[in-house]
C-alpha cells in the first residue's frame, strides 16, 4: 500500500483518495446520507457521476479540514458500491465491501466520546489493514485496539489522534467568533483556547476574517492557535497586547501562534532608516494594538517579572506585525522559543531577554522592513540562540542586536552567551549591521551581507555610529568588567559602511577571518562636516580598535579590503595600533589610502619549529618588497630559471628609486658556486672587516686586483691609517738593494717615488 502523504501538513488527517476512490464514491452516490451530502454541498463540490476529479475532491477536503468542520482520511479499494453511513453525530464512514481500508470523517466541533471510540475500534473487526502513520497491515483486531489507546504508538499518532481531544481542531466559530470584525471576538477566541486547554491541549482554528480584540488573549499550555496564513487580521480597540501571560496560568508546555496579521495604528513616515516612526506615550501606546504578544516568565530578573508564572515554550510562525510599538516580546522563558517566517513592518524590535539557563531561541527566515529600532534584539543574558536567514531593511539602529543593555548603574546587563548569527541580509540601517556590545560570549558571526550602514538614522545622525559589526566589553561606557570572549567573525561581506567594517575593543579570543570589506568610510565627520583625515585610525577603517582598549588573542586573517571609488576613503584595512596587538596574516588590500600594515610573526618563544616559506615554480621570482608610501624601495628575491646541477635561483637584493623604479642589484649570491657579488660599486665596511684564524683572502686572477685608491689611507697590524707616503730622499749613495726595495714598494703602490737624482 502506498505511504500516506498529507496534502496540507500539520492538520490531523487528509485526503489520500485516488481516481479509483472517486469512481467508487460516484458509483455509490445514491447511498450517501443526507447530512453527508449537505457537507459536500457546503464545500462547493458536487459528488456526481462524471463531475468530480481527484484534484477537486482533494481541494474540497483540504478546505473542510482548514475550516475545522470535517477531516477526511482515505483508504484504498477496487470494489464498486462505496457508500457513506453516519456512525455517530458528526462522524461519517465510507465503506466498500472490501477489507482493504477505511475512510472516515470527523467534525471537530463534535468530538467523539469514549463510546464512539469503542465503536470505531469495533469497526476494525471487518478491516485487516489500517493506513496511517504506522502503516499497519493484517494486524489482529485486539492489537489495533491496544495500539489506538497506547500513547506514542504509530497507530495512535496516525489514527487515534484524529479523534483524540488533544489534537482535534476546535473552530472559533462554534464559540461566537465574528469574522466580519463588527463585534469584539476576543472572548469567543479565548473560550476556544480555554476549551482546547481543558481537553489537555489542541488546535484552535480561526476562519478567514477580522479578529477584533478589546483585551489581551491569555495563552494556554499545549494550545496551537492558527488560521489560513495572512487571512485573519487582528486589531484592538485599545493599547493592548494581543497575548499577555496569565499569572495564574503557567505555560508548562508549548503555546503556538500561526498565520495571523497583527495590525496597529501608528503612521508610516516614509523615510528610512528613521527612529521616530513609532511614538510611545506612557506605558502603552494610545489607541490600537501595542504588540502581537508580550510574554514575561519567572526566569526574568526585571522588576515587572515579579509574580509571573513559568513560561516554557513559545512559537510564532508565518505571522505579520504592522504599525505596532513592540511587535513581539519573550522574556524570562525557560524552554524553547521559535519565531520563523514572520514579517515586521514599521515596528520597534521583536525582543528576547533574560532566558533561563537552559532555554533556547531560533529566529529564522523573518523579514523586517523600516523598523524604528533594531531589526531584532537578543539581549540581557539570553542563551543558546540561532539567528539565521533573515532580512533586515531600513532599521533605525542595528539590524541584529546580540548584546547587553545599559540604562543606568542599577539597570544594566551583559550580552548573550552561545549564539550563531548566520546568512542574514542587512541593508540601509542607521547605527550598524550587527551589535556585539556589552560583553557577549561564545558566538559565531558568519555568511552575513551587511550593505549600506549610515552614521546613525536619518533623523538623528550621530558621531561614532556606522559599524558593520561592533564588538565591545561590558559595560561599554565605563571600566570593563567582562570582556567579549570567544567570537569567530568569518565569511561576511561589508559594503558601503560609514565608519568601519568591524570595531573591536575589550575582547579576547577573537578570530576575524575571510571577510570582504568594500568601500568603507565617508568623506566628512557627522556634525562638524570636517574632512576625515587619511591618517585617522578610528574612522574609515576596515577593522579598528579604540585608542584605549584591552585585547588578547586577536587573530585577523585572510581578509580582503577594497576601495574602488574614484577618490578612495578607506584609510586602512588594519590600522597600526590594531596590527601591533593582533596576529595578522594573509590579508590583502587594494585602493586604500594607506598600504595594508600586517606585522608577521612566525613561531613564539616556546616554538621549536617556526618556519616561513615563500614558494613558487622554478624560474619565477619569489619576492619580498619594502616600500615607502606604497612605492618600492628594496626587494629581496630568488630569481632565474633552474637548469640542473644546482644552477639558477639566485639570491638577490635589489634597490629602487624614490619613484619605485629599479636601480641596481647591489648584492647577489650564486646558488651553484656560492659566489657573493657586490653589484656595480665596491662595498663599504664602516665597522671594519674581520677574518677568522687561518683565513685566506683570494684576489683576482688575470690582470690582478687593486686594494684601495690614491685617496685612501691604510695601515697594517693595528697602526693608524695614513695616506700613501712619498719617498723624497736623494738616490745618491743608494745601494743596489735599497734601489730594488724602493722599486718594489713603488710597483706595489705603497709609496710614491719622489726621490731626487
XYZ file of C-alpha atoms in Angstrom:
757
model
C 0.000 0.000 0.000
C 1.351 3.437 -0.892
C 2.512 5.661 2.025
C 0.138 8.289 3.320
C 1.170 11.795 2.111
C -0.889 14.681 3.560
C -1.950 17.488 1.250
C -1.552 20.129 3.940
C 0.968 19.379 6.714
C 0.083 19.705 10.403
C -3.680 19.042 10.101
C -4.614 15.706 11.700
C -5.830 13.733 8.660
C -6.088 14.494 4.958
C -7.482 13.003 1.800
C -5.488 10.310 0.074
C -8.223 9.480 -2.415
C -7.169 8.179 -5.805
C -9.208 8.368 -9.031
C -10.401 4.844 -8.201
C -11.727 6.088 -4.878
C -13.626 8.874 -6.638
C -15.161 6.342 -9.007
C -16.278 4.233 -6.073
C -17.919 7.258 -4.445
C -19.663 8.129 -7.697
C -20.976 4.589 -8.019
C -22.354 4.686 -4.503
C -23.713 8.227 -4.560
C -27.286 7.049 -4.079
C -26.381 5.693 -0.675
C -24.932 8.915 0.704
C -26.698 10.073 3.857
C -28.401 13.457 3.756
C -26.036 15.069 6.249
C -23.015 13.902 4.299
C -24.476 15.334 1.072
C -25.067 18.644 2.910
C -21.402 18.718 3.828
C -20.419 18.130 0.229
C -22.697 20.934 -0.943
C -21.227 23.291 1.679
C -17.715 22.878 0.363
C -18.934 23.502 -3.177
C -18.014 20.133 -4.596
C -20.828 18.151 -6.192
C -20.104 14.465 -5.950
C -21.957 13.396 -9.044
C -21.024 10.891 -11.672
C -18.653 12.398 -14.185
C -18.318 15.753 -12.357
C -15.694 15.050 -9.681
C -11.947 14.967 -10.300
C -9.325 13.693 -7.933
C -7.877 17.210 -7.520
C -11.307 18.786 -6.952
C -12.223 16.346 -4.215
C -8.809 16.738 -2.532
C -9.206 20.527 -2.595
C -12.649 20.244 -1.026
C -11.295 18.002 1.712
C -8.498 20.443 2.466
C -10.911 23.364 2.673
C -13.128 21.457 5.014
C -10.216 20.454 7.193
C -8.951 24.039 7.331
C -12.457 25.178 8.328
C -12.274 22.752 11.218
C -15.548 21.146 10.129
C -14.577 17.843 8.647
C -11.357 15.885 8.407
C -11.232 13.052 5.903
C -8.945 10.045 5.755
C -8.867 7.929 2.626
C -8.399 4.231 2.023
C -7.864 2.009 -0.965
C -10.160 -0.466 -2.634
C -11.236 -1.622 -6.035
C -14.702 -2.986 -5.375
C -17.665 -0.868 -6.524
C -20.571 0.201 -4.376
C -18.873 2.617 -1.948
C -21.359 4.368 0.293
C -21.329 6.782 3.200
C -23.014 5.988 6.516
C -23.275 8.092 9.658
C -21.725 6.198 12.566
C -22.060 8.954 15.197
C -23.411 12.521 15.147
C -20.922 14.425 13.078
C -18.895 11.326 12.118
C -19.185 9.537 8.768
C -17.665 6.347 7.488
C -17.192 5.290 3.875
C -17.342 1.518 3.491
C -16.524 -0.520 0.416
C -17.330 -4.156 0.662
C -13.669 -4.945 0.826
C -11.441 -5.405 3.846
C -8.673 -3.229 2.482
C -9.055 0.070 4.371
C -11.437 2.544 5.949
C -12.358 6.074 5.078
C -13.953 8.224 7.719
C -14.676 11.848 8.515
C -14.951 13.658 11.785
C -16.339 17.098 12.616
C -14.111 18.948 15.034
C -16.945 20.572 16.963
C -18.464 17.196 17.845
C -15.529 15.272 19.282
C -16.283 11.593 19.727
C -16.998 10.388 23.264
C -15.440 7.272 24.719
C -18.314 5.131 23.475
C -17.787 6.325 19.936
C -14.128 5.453 20.171
C -15.128 1.963 21.233
C -17.493 1.753 18.287
C -14.682 2.849 15.985
C -12.462 0.104 17.317
C -15.302 -2.310 16.714
C -15.360 -1.248 13.073
C -11.800 -2.547 12.794
C -13.169 -6.073 13.135
C -14.070 -6.032 9.458
C -10.794 -4.449 8.388
C -7.440 -6.151 8.013
C -5.457 -3.052 7.065
C -5.175 0.407 8.570
C -3.275 3.062 6.629
C -1.783 5.916 8.651
C 1.483 6.763 10.350
C 2.079 3.208 11.473
C 1.101 1.587 8.129
C -0.168 -1.483 9.962
C -1.026 -4.439 7.729
C -3.025 -7.537 8.716
C -2.855 -6.708 12.418
C -5.199 -8.583 14.769
C -8.137 -6.508 15.960
C -7.097 -6.730 19.604
C -3.646 -5.373 18.779
C -5.101 -2.462 16.828
C -7.424 -1.599 19.715
C -4.485 -1.641 22.125
C -2.328 0.491 19.861
C -5.092 3.023 19.396
C -5.212 3.509 23.165
C -1.442 3.482 23.767
C 0.332 6.899 23.624
C 3.409 7.063 21.453
C 2.494 4.289 19.029
C 2.326 4.849 15.302
C -1.325 3.838 15.180
C -2.267 6.359 17.859
C -0.317 9.036 16.025
C -1.919 8.185 12.721
C -5.479 7.157 13.604
C -6.364 7.863 17.201
C -5.002 11.412 17.102
C -7.826 12.313 14.729
C -10.376 11.519 17.422
C -8.202 12.370 20.407
C -9.171 15.628 22.084
C -5.531 16.749 22.329
C -5.167 17.166 18.579
C -8.680 17.759 17.410
C -9.284 21.131 15.769
C -11.662 23.473 17.529
C -13.298 26.089 15.325
C -13.636 29.532 16.903
C -16.918 29.967 15.045
C -18.511 27.493 17.448
C -17.743 29.867 20.319
C -19.096 33.008 18.691
C -16.161 34.383 16.692
C -17.303 37.148 14.328
C -15.138 37.062 11.184
C -16.580 40.389 9.974
C -14.863 42.291 12.796
C -18.119 44.066 13.594
C -18.097 42.845 17.175
C -15.377 42.079 19.682
C -14.353 38.435 19.277
C -11.676 38.193 21.947
C -13.927 36.381 24.452
C -15.010 33.870 21.794
C -11.446 33.028 20.793
C -10.409 32.887 24.451
C -13.234 30.431 25.121
C -11.980 28.256 22.258
C -8.420 28.416 23.608
C -9.627 27.500 27.093
C -11.684 24.616 25.704
C -8.629 23.206 23.973
C -6.594 23.626 27.160
C -9.305 21.907 29.191
C -9.021 18.922 26.856
C -5.300 18.726 27.612
C -4.308 20.799 24.601
C -5.171 21.007 20.923
C -5.557 23.287 17.928
C -7.917 26.229 17.597
C -8.742 27.343 14.081
C -9.827 30.928 13.373
C -11.552 31.201 9.965
C -10.714 33.969 7.488
C -11.764 37.432 8.548
C -11.138 40.119 11.135
C -10.441 39.291 14.780
C -11.121 42.367 16.901
C -9.867 42.498 20.500
C -10.562 44.801 23.420
C -8.431 42.898 25.937
C -5.442 40.582 25.753
C -5.854 36.904 24.983
C -4.372 34.520 27.567
C -2.036 31.824 26.214
C -2.531 28.271 27.477
C -0.337 25.189 27.635
C -0.157 22.993 24.522
C -2.595 25.102 22.548
C -1.992 25.967 18.920
C -3.934 28.945 17.547
C -3.843 29.054 13.765
C -5.531 30.364 10.651
C -5.024 30.323 6.916
C -1.824 32.294 6.519
C -2.455 36.004 6.074
C -6.242 35.574 6.079
C -7.048 36.837 9.584
C -6.353 40.429 10.585
C -6.049 41.039 14.331
C -6.711 44.556 15.654
C -7.525 46.096 19.021
C -9.685 48.912 20.263
C -7.182 49.923 22.960
C -3.419 49.882 23.549
C -3.202 46.225 24.494
C -1.006 43.230 23.770
C -2.662 40.606 21.594
C -1.424 37.956 24.064
C -0.426 38.501 27.665
C 0.635 35.780 30.091
C -1.897 34.996 32.797
C -0.054 34.936 36.158
C -2.471 32.244 37.329
C -1.847 30.011 34.309
C 1.747 28.789 33.782
C 2.717 27.654 30.292
C 4.228 24.300 31.126
C 4.316 23.063 27.531
C 4.137 24.867 24.206
C 1.971 27.750 23.030
C 1.891 28.308 19.260
C 0.526 31.103 17.073
C 0.464 30.693 13.288
C -0.548 32.747 10.288
C -2.116 35.910 11.778
C -1.675 39.558 10.711
C -1.332 41.790 13.783
C -2.083 45.385 12.808
C -1.603 48.564 14.859
C -2.446 52.171 14.137
C 0.892 54.006 14.067
C 1.699 56.004 10.963
C 4.441 55.371 8.460
C 6.742 58.385 7.891
C 8.035 57.136 4.558
C 11.700 57.998 5.344
C 14.073 55.240 6.452
C 16.020 54.489 8.463
C 14.220 56.661 10.990
C 13.829 56.290 14.736
C 10.647 58.361 15.076
C 8.335 56.173 13.051
C 6.991 54.918 16.396
C 5.928 57.283 19.172
C 5.490 55.891 22.684
C 3.284 57.570 25.240
C 3.285 56.296 28.813
C 3.272 52.573 29.491
C 1.265 51.776 26.378
C 0.711 53.457 23.095
C -2.585 55.222 22.759
C -5.096 53.508 20.509
C -4.697 50.345 18.522
C -2.750 47.243 19.362
C 0.530 47.550 21.190
C 2.085 44.155 20.421
C 1.359 40.804 18.899
C 2.420 39.070 22.106
C 4.026 40.063 25.411
C 5.321 37.066 27.348
C 7.174 37.536 30.641
C 8.037 34.441 32.658
C 9.569 33.853 36.046
C 13.125 33.481 34.717
C 13.339 37.243 34.172
C 15.103 39.459 36.702
C 13.379 42.703 35.789
C 11.056 44.121 38.472
C 7.968 43.731 36.291
C 8.538 39.961 36.244
C 7.704 39.614 39.932
C 4.829 37.192 40.388
C 4.986 35.913 36.809
C 4.409 32.214 36.176
C 6.556 29.636 34.445
C 6.661 30.185 30.670
C 8.208 27.264 28.855
C 7.887 27.038 25.047
C 6.675 29.830 22.732
C 6.306 29.572 18.944
C 5.254 32.141 16.321
C 5.164 31.090 12.678
C 4.249 32.940 9.475
C 2.695 35.957 11.184
C 2.846 39.616 10.118
C 3.244 42.560 12.511
C 2.472 46.008 11.108
C 2.492 49.507 12.701
C 2.993 48.184 16.240
C 5.021 49.566 19.088
C 6.592 46.342 20.377
C 5.657 43.602 17.915
C 6.787 40.618 19.982
C 8.486 40.204 23.353
C 9.732 36.998 25.018
C 11.334 37.455 28.430
C 12.183 35.047 31.181
C 11.020 31.883 29.444
C 12.656 28.621 30.408
C 12.171 26.338 27.406
C 12.372 26.877 23.672
C 11.379 29.958 21.708
C 10.868 29.977 17.973
C 9.982 32.775 15.554
C 10.047 31.732 11.901
C 8.672 33.041 8.640
C 7.315 36.256 10.192
C 7.249 39.788 8.794
C 7.678 43.016 10.801
C 6.775 46.339 9.153
C 7.099 49.782 10.791
C 7.515 48.458 14.330
C 10.093 48.567 17.076
C 12.231 45.493 17.607
C 10.979 41.998 18.392
C 12.926 41.356 21.579
C 14.126 38.372 23.585
C 15.648 38.814 27.049
C 16.520 37.002 30.271
C 16.187 33.463 29.016
C 16.585 30.671 31.532
C 19.941 28.878 31.814
C 18.850 26.005 29.555
C 16.465 27.930 27.322
C 16.982 28.304 23.571
C 15.780 30.504 20.714
C 15.550 30.100 16.940
C 14.884 33.274 14.943
C 14.886 32.258 11.301
C 13.517 33.256 7.926
C 11.935 36.528 9.084
C 11.717 39.921 7.355
C 11.934 43.368 8.983
C 11.071 46.466 6.955
C 11.584 50.037 8.180
C 11.953 49.249 11.870
C 12.025 52.098 14.357
C 14.698 50.392 16.491
C 16.842 47.301 15.892
C 15.665 44.672 13.444
C 15.745 42.097 16.247
C 17.119 42.363 19.781
C 18.503 39.347 21.633
C 19.711 40.881 24.834
C 20.346 40.675 28.552
C 21.826 37.255 29.213
C 19.992 35.342 26.515
C 21.499 31.941 25.745
C 21.628 29.263 23.071
C 20.473 31.416 20.167
C 20.328 30.870 16.395
C 19.605 33.908 14.196
C 19.737 32.915 10.545
C 18.367 33.515 7.057
C 16.599 36.776 7.944
C 16.357 40.065 6.029
C 16.545 43.459 7.746
C 15.917 46.604 5.695
C 15.694 50.206 6.870
C 16.171 49.688 10.621
C 16.864 52.814 12.687
C 19.674 51.292 14.735
C 21.229 47.841 14.230
C 19.852 45.115 12.030
C 20.726 42.497 14.663
C 21.398 43.234 18.329
C 23.054 40.340 20.188
C 24.243 42.484 23.040
C 23.712 43.684 26.573
C 21.893 46.776 27.687
C 22.751 49.726 29.932
C 20.091 52.063 31.247
C 21.791 53.274 34.431
C 24.044 51.980 37.210
C 21.256 49.846 38.680
C 19.858 48.575 35.395
C 22.443 47.024 33.134
C 23.158 43.507 31.945
C 25.725 41.843 29.663
C 25.026 40.303 26.284
C 24.205 36.824 25.068
C 26.088 33.558 25.589
C 26.323 30.806 22.970
C 24.891 32.095 19.720
C 25.237 31.989 15.951
C 24.297 34.793 13.550
C 24.479 33.485 10.004
C 23.359 34.083 6.428
C 21.359 37.236 7.111
C 20.940 40.248 4.796
C 21.153 43.672 6.466
C 20.612 46.752 4.313
C 20.303 50.507 4.843
C 20.375 50.672 8.641
C 21.264 53.637 10.827
C 23.739 52.616 13.533
C 25.129 49.354 12.279
C 24.696 45.851 10.982
C 25.323 43.565 13.966
C 25.936 44.676 17.557
C 28.035 42.535 19.886
C 28.219 45.252 22.531
C 28.440 44.772 26.283
C 30.310 41.523 26.522
C 28.526 38.739 24.610
C 30.439 35.454 24.665
C 30.904 32.262 22.671
C 29.450 33.103 19.287
C 29.908 32.882 15.536
C 29.055 35.605 13.003
C 29.205 34.072 9.546
C 27.981 34.440 5.996
C 26.112 37.710 6.530
C 25.783 40.526 3.991
C 25.860 43.989 5.566
C 25.283 46.661 2.918
C 24.887 50.436 3.369
C 25.231 51.426 7.012
C 24.814 55.116 7.801
C 26.215 57.257 10.609
C 23.002 56.958 12.627
C 19.368 57.131 11.475
C 18.428 59.932 9.105
C 16.589 61.853 11.823
C 19.474 61.504 14.321
C 22.914 61.242 12.681
C 25.451 60.634 15.431
C 29.232 60.875 15.659
C 30.740 57.438 16.130
C 27.946 55.411 14.529
C 28.173 53.293 11.413
C 29.685 49.820 12.018
C 29.261 46.605 10.102
C 29.899 44.716 13.353
C 30.556 46.424 16.682
C 32.301 44.398 19.394
C 32.799 45.748 22.949
C 33.099 44.585 26.551
C 30.654 45.092 29.393
C 29.886 47.762 30.303
C 30.960 49.596 27.190
C 30.653 53.102 28.626
C 32.782 52.659 31.778
C 35.619 50.419 33.077
C 35.068 46.960 31.684
C 34.251 44.053 33.992
C 33.526 41.393 31.349
C 35.333 41.017 28.051
C 33.820 39.820 24.814
C 35.090 36.246 24.662
C 35.459 33.527 22.008
C 33.930 35.089 18.909
C 34.501 33.987 15.310
C 33.621 36.573 12.639
C 34.078 34.803 9.335
C 32.930 34.870 5.741
C 30.908 38.078 5.934
C 30.627 40.865 3.353
C 30.664 44.542 4.393
C 29.877 47.164 1.796
C 29.338 50.943 1.987
C 29.826 51.180 5.756
C 30.064 54.711 7.161
C 32.688 54.298 9.886
C 34.219 50.821 9.943
C 33.544 47.294 8.831
C 34.354 45.966 12.306
C 35.105 47.866 15.506
C 36.581 45.846 18.360
C 37.660 46.651 21.910
C 37.887 44.918 25.283
C 37.822 41.447 23.780
C 39.732 38.189 23.959
C 39.958 35.027 21.864
C 38.519 36.565 18.716
C 39.119 35.487 15.147
C 38.227 37.795 12.246
C 38.828 35.937 9.002
C 37.819 35.519 5.372
C 35.694 38.676 5.348
C 35.297 41.121 2.446
C 35.313 44.892 3.061
C 34.341 47.152 0.145
C 34.144 50.978 0.121
C 34.266 51.564 3.870
C 34.299 55.163 5.115
C 32.777 58.546 4.377
C 34.220 61.903 3.393
C 33.246 64.109 6.350
C 32.503 63.820 10.036
C 28.963 63.956 11.369
C 28.113 67.274 12.967
C 31.188 69.324 12.056
C 31.390 68.440 8.382
C 35.184 68.360 8.683
C 37.013 66.066 6.264
C 38.152 62.786 7.799
C 41.956 62.725 7.658
C 43.580 59.970 5.668
C 45.617 59.032 8.751
C 42.632 58.701 11.096
C 42.764 55.256 12.734
C 39.291 55.464 14.338
C 37.244 56.177 11.213
C 37.230 54.913 7.631
C 38.877 51.605 8.516
C 38.155 48.037 7.581
C 38.833 46.896 11.153
C 39.841 49.190 14.015
C 40.158 49.295 17.780
C 39.732 52.092 20.310
C 42.775 54.029 21.424
C 42.247 52.721 24.948
C 41.338 49.045 24.654
C 42.168 45.709 26.204
C 42.709 42.998 23.616
C 44.146 39.500 23.917
C 44.463 36.657 21.413
C 43.030 38.561 18.462
C 43.612 36.923 15.062
C 42.908 38.872 11.856
C 43.480 36.558 8.915
C 42.763 36.251 5.193
C 40.520 39.288 4.892
C 40.209 41.424 1.744
C 39.944 45.222 1.764
C 38.895 47.079 -1.400
C 38.147 50.718 -2.123
C 37.080 51.104 -5.740
C 35.868 54.712 -5.513
C 37.499 57.286 -7.749
C 38.644 59.127 -4.631
C 39.273 56.389 -2.042
C 38.112 56.986 1.518
C 39.140 53.797 3.313
C 42.186 54.860 5.311
C 43.389 51.481 6.492
C 42.451 47.864 6.257
C 44.076 47.314 9.653
C 45.490 50.434 11.385
C 48.897 50.282 13.058
C 47.582 50.392 16.627
C 45.465 47.286 15.986
C 48.088 45.491 13.922
C 50.530 45.966 16.791
C 48.390 43.945 19.234
C 46.731 41.416 16.911
C 48.092 38.465 14.987
C 47.624 39.450 11.342
C 48.433 37.371 8.281
C 47.092 36.562 4.839
C 45.191 39.845 4.476
C 45.054 41.747 1.177
C 44.073 45.242 0.185
C 43.797 47.469 -2.854
C 42.842 51.095 -3.417
C 43.298 52.090 0.227
C 44.582 55.493 1.260
C 47.402 53.775 3.171
C 49.098 50.459 2.432
C 47.917 47.453 4.374
C 50.001 47.066 7.525
C 50.406 43.497 8.597
C 53.136 42.585 11.109
C 54.099 38.959 10.700
C 55.445 36.667 13.393
C 56.434 33.058 12.853
C 56.584 30.929 15.978
C 56.980 32.048 19.576
C 59.492 31.963 22.407
C 58.493 28.355 23.080
C 58.191 27.232 19.467
C 60.536 24.503 18.234
C 59.521 24.552 14.587
C 58.939 28.147 13.490
C 59.109 28.442 9.714
C 58.223 30.885 6.968
C 58.167 29.875 3.318
C 57.985 31.756 0.020
C 57.293 29.100 -2.587
C 56.993 29.211 -6.367
C 57.857 27.416 -9.574
C 61.458 27.326 -10.706
C 62.255 30.325 -12.868
C 59.680 32.552 -11.201
C 60.599 35.447 -8.985
C 59.845 34.761 -5.331
C 59.868 38.270 -3.928
C 59.549 40.374 -0.801
C 59.232 44.174 -1.061
C 59.918 47.000 1.356
C 58.000 50.156 0.482
C 57.528 53.800 1.407
C 54.041 55.189 0.833
C 53.330 52.316 -1.480
C 56.462 52.709 -3.655
C 59.194 50.065 -3.723
C 62.491 50.831 -2.038
C 64.106 47.399 -1.629
C 63.396 43.926 -2.912
C 64.660 40.571 -1.694
C 64.069 37.817 -4.166
C 65.092 34.484 -5.626
C 65.212 34.588 -9.410
C 66.476 32.971 -12.598
C 65.471 29.661 -14.145
C 66.931 26.415 -12.839
C 68.884 24.342 -15.358
C 70.051 21.485 -13.149
C 73.294 20.877 -11.240
C 72.209 23.488 -8.680
C 72.229 26.239 -11.307
C 69.714 29.090 -11.108
C 67.510 30.530 -8.329
C 69.976 33.269 -7.462
C 69.510 35.141 -4.201
C 69.404 38.910 -4.821
C 68.864 42.199 -3.008
C 67.720 44.995 -5.293
C 67.331 48.728 -4.773
C 64.703 51.138 -6.148
C 64.420 54.883 -6.680
C 62.080 57.391 -4.960
C 59.562 56.707 -7.699
C 59.756 52.966 -7.118
C 61.841 52.233 -10.219
C 64.597 49.614 -10.237
C 68.150 50.964 -9.895
C 70.507 48.028 -9.463
C 71.272 44.753 -7.705
C 73.956 45.534 -5.128
C 74.036 42.040 -3.635
C 73.797 38.569 -5.170
C 74.660 35.009 -4.184
C 75.084 32.266 -6.775
C 73.395 29.076 -5.517
C 75.644 26.777 -7.536
C 79.047 28.270 -6.680
C 78.266 30.190 -3.502
C 79.899 33.228 -5.099
C 78.871 36.517 -3.456
C 78.788 39.597 -5.653
C 78.514 43.187 -4.513
C 76.944 44.716 -7.585
C 78.494 47.589 -9.549
C 80.115 49.580 -6.679
C 82.561 48.412 -4.011
C 81.094 47.575 -0.579
C 81.901 49.845 2.353
C 82.515 48.189 5.743
C 82.224 51.042 8.218
C 82.917 48.790 11.203
C 85.856 47.019 9.582
C 86.231 43.553 8.185
C 87.289 40.649 10.369
C 88.707 37.383 9.048
C 88.923 34.225 11.125
C 92.100 32.388 12.048
C 93.865 30.772 9.135
C 91.506 32.559 6.741
C 92.627 33.221 3.223
C 91.834 36.241 1.122
C 91.737 35.318 -2.544
C 92.482 38.027 -5.039
C 91.501 38.054 -8.667
C 93.474 36.391 -11.396
C 94.494 37.689 -14.792
C 95.223 41.422 -14.608
C 95.101 41.297 -10.777
C 93.236 43.128 -8.032
C 93.667 46.659 -6.715
C 93.418 47.440 -2.982
C 92.358 50.998 -2.259
C 92.737 54.151 -4.352
C 95.107 57.060 -4.370
C 92.834 58.868 -1.939
C 92.745 56.007 0.588
C 94.558 55.672 3.860
C 95.911 52.349 5.018
C 97.693 50.757 7.969
C 98.882 47.312 8.981
C 98.847 45.446 12.303
C 96.614 47.979 14.014
C 98.528 51.019 13.014
C 96.874 54.361 12.371
C 95.913 54.584 8.700
C 97.957 57.111 6.748
C 97.865 58.437 3.241
C 100.170 56.915 0.719
C 103.727 58.011 1.736
C 106.174 59.659 -0.671
C 109.934 58.944 -0.894
C 111.789 62.227 -1.221
C 115.393 61.358 -0.349
C 118.324 61.559 -2.778
C 119.189 58.476 -4.690
C 122.866 59.367 -4.484
C 124.655 56.745 -2.442
C 121.688 54.365 -2.642
C 122.814 50.759 -2.688
C 121.554 48.289 -5.248
C 119.444 46.538 -2.605
C 117.867 49.784 -1.481
C 117.086 50.725 -5.052
C 115.487 47.334 -5.599
C 113.345 47.691 -2.448
C 112.262 51.170 -3.466
C 111.254 49.866 -6.869
C 109.164 47.090 -5.346
C 107.373 49.477 -2.963
C 106.583 51.831 -5.805
C 105.408 48.952 -8.018
C 103.053 47.744 -5.278
C 101.700 51.247 -4.960
C 102.678 51.521 -1.301
C 104.767 54.683 -1.789
C 105.199 57.451 -4.271
C 108.702 57.828 -5.694
C 109.678 61.473 -5.391
C 113.357 60.785 -4.766
C 115.995 63.164 -6.105
C 118.645 62.175 -8.543
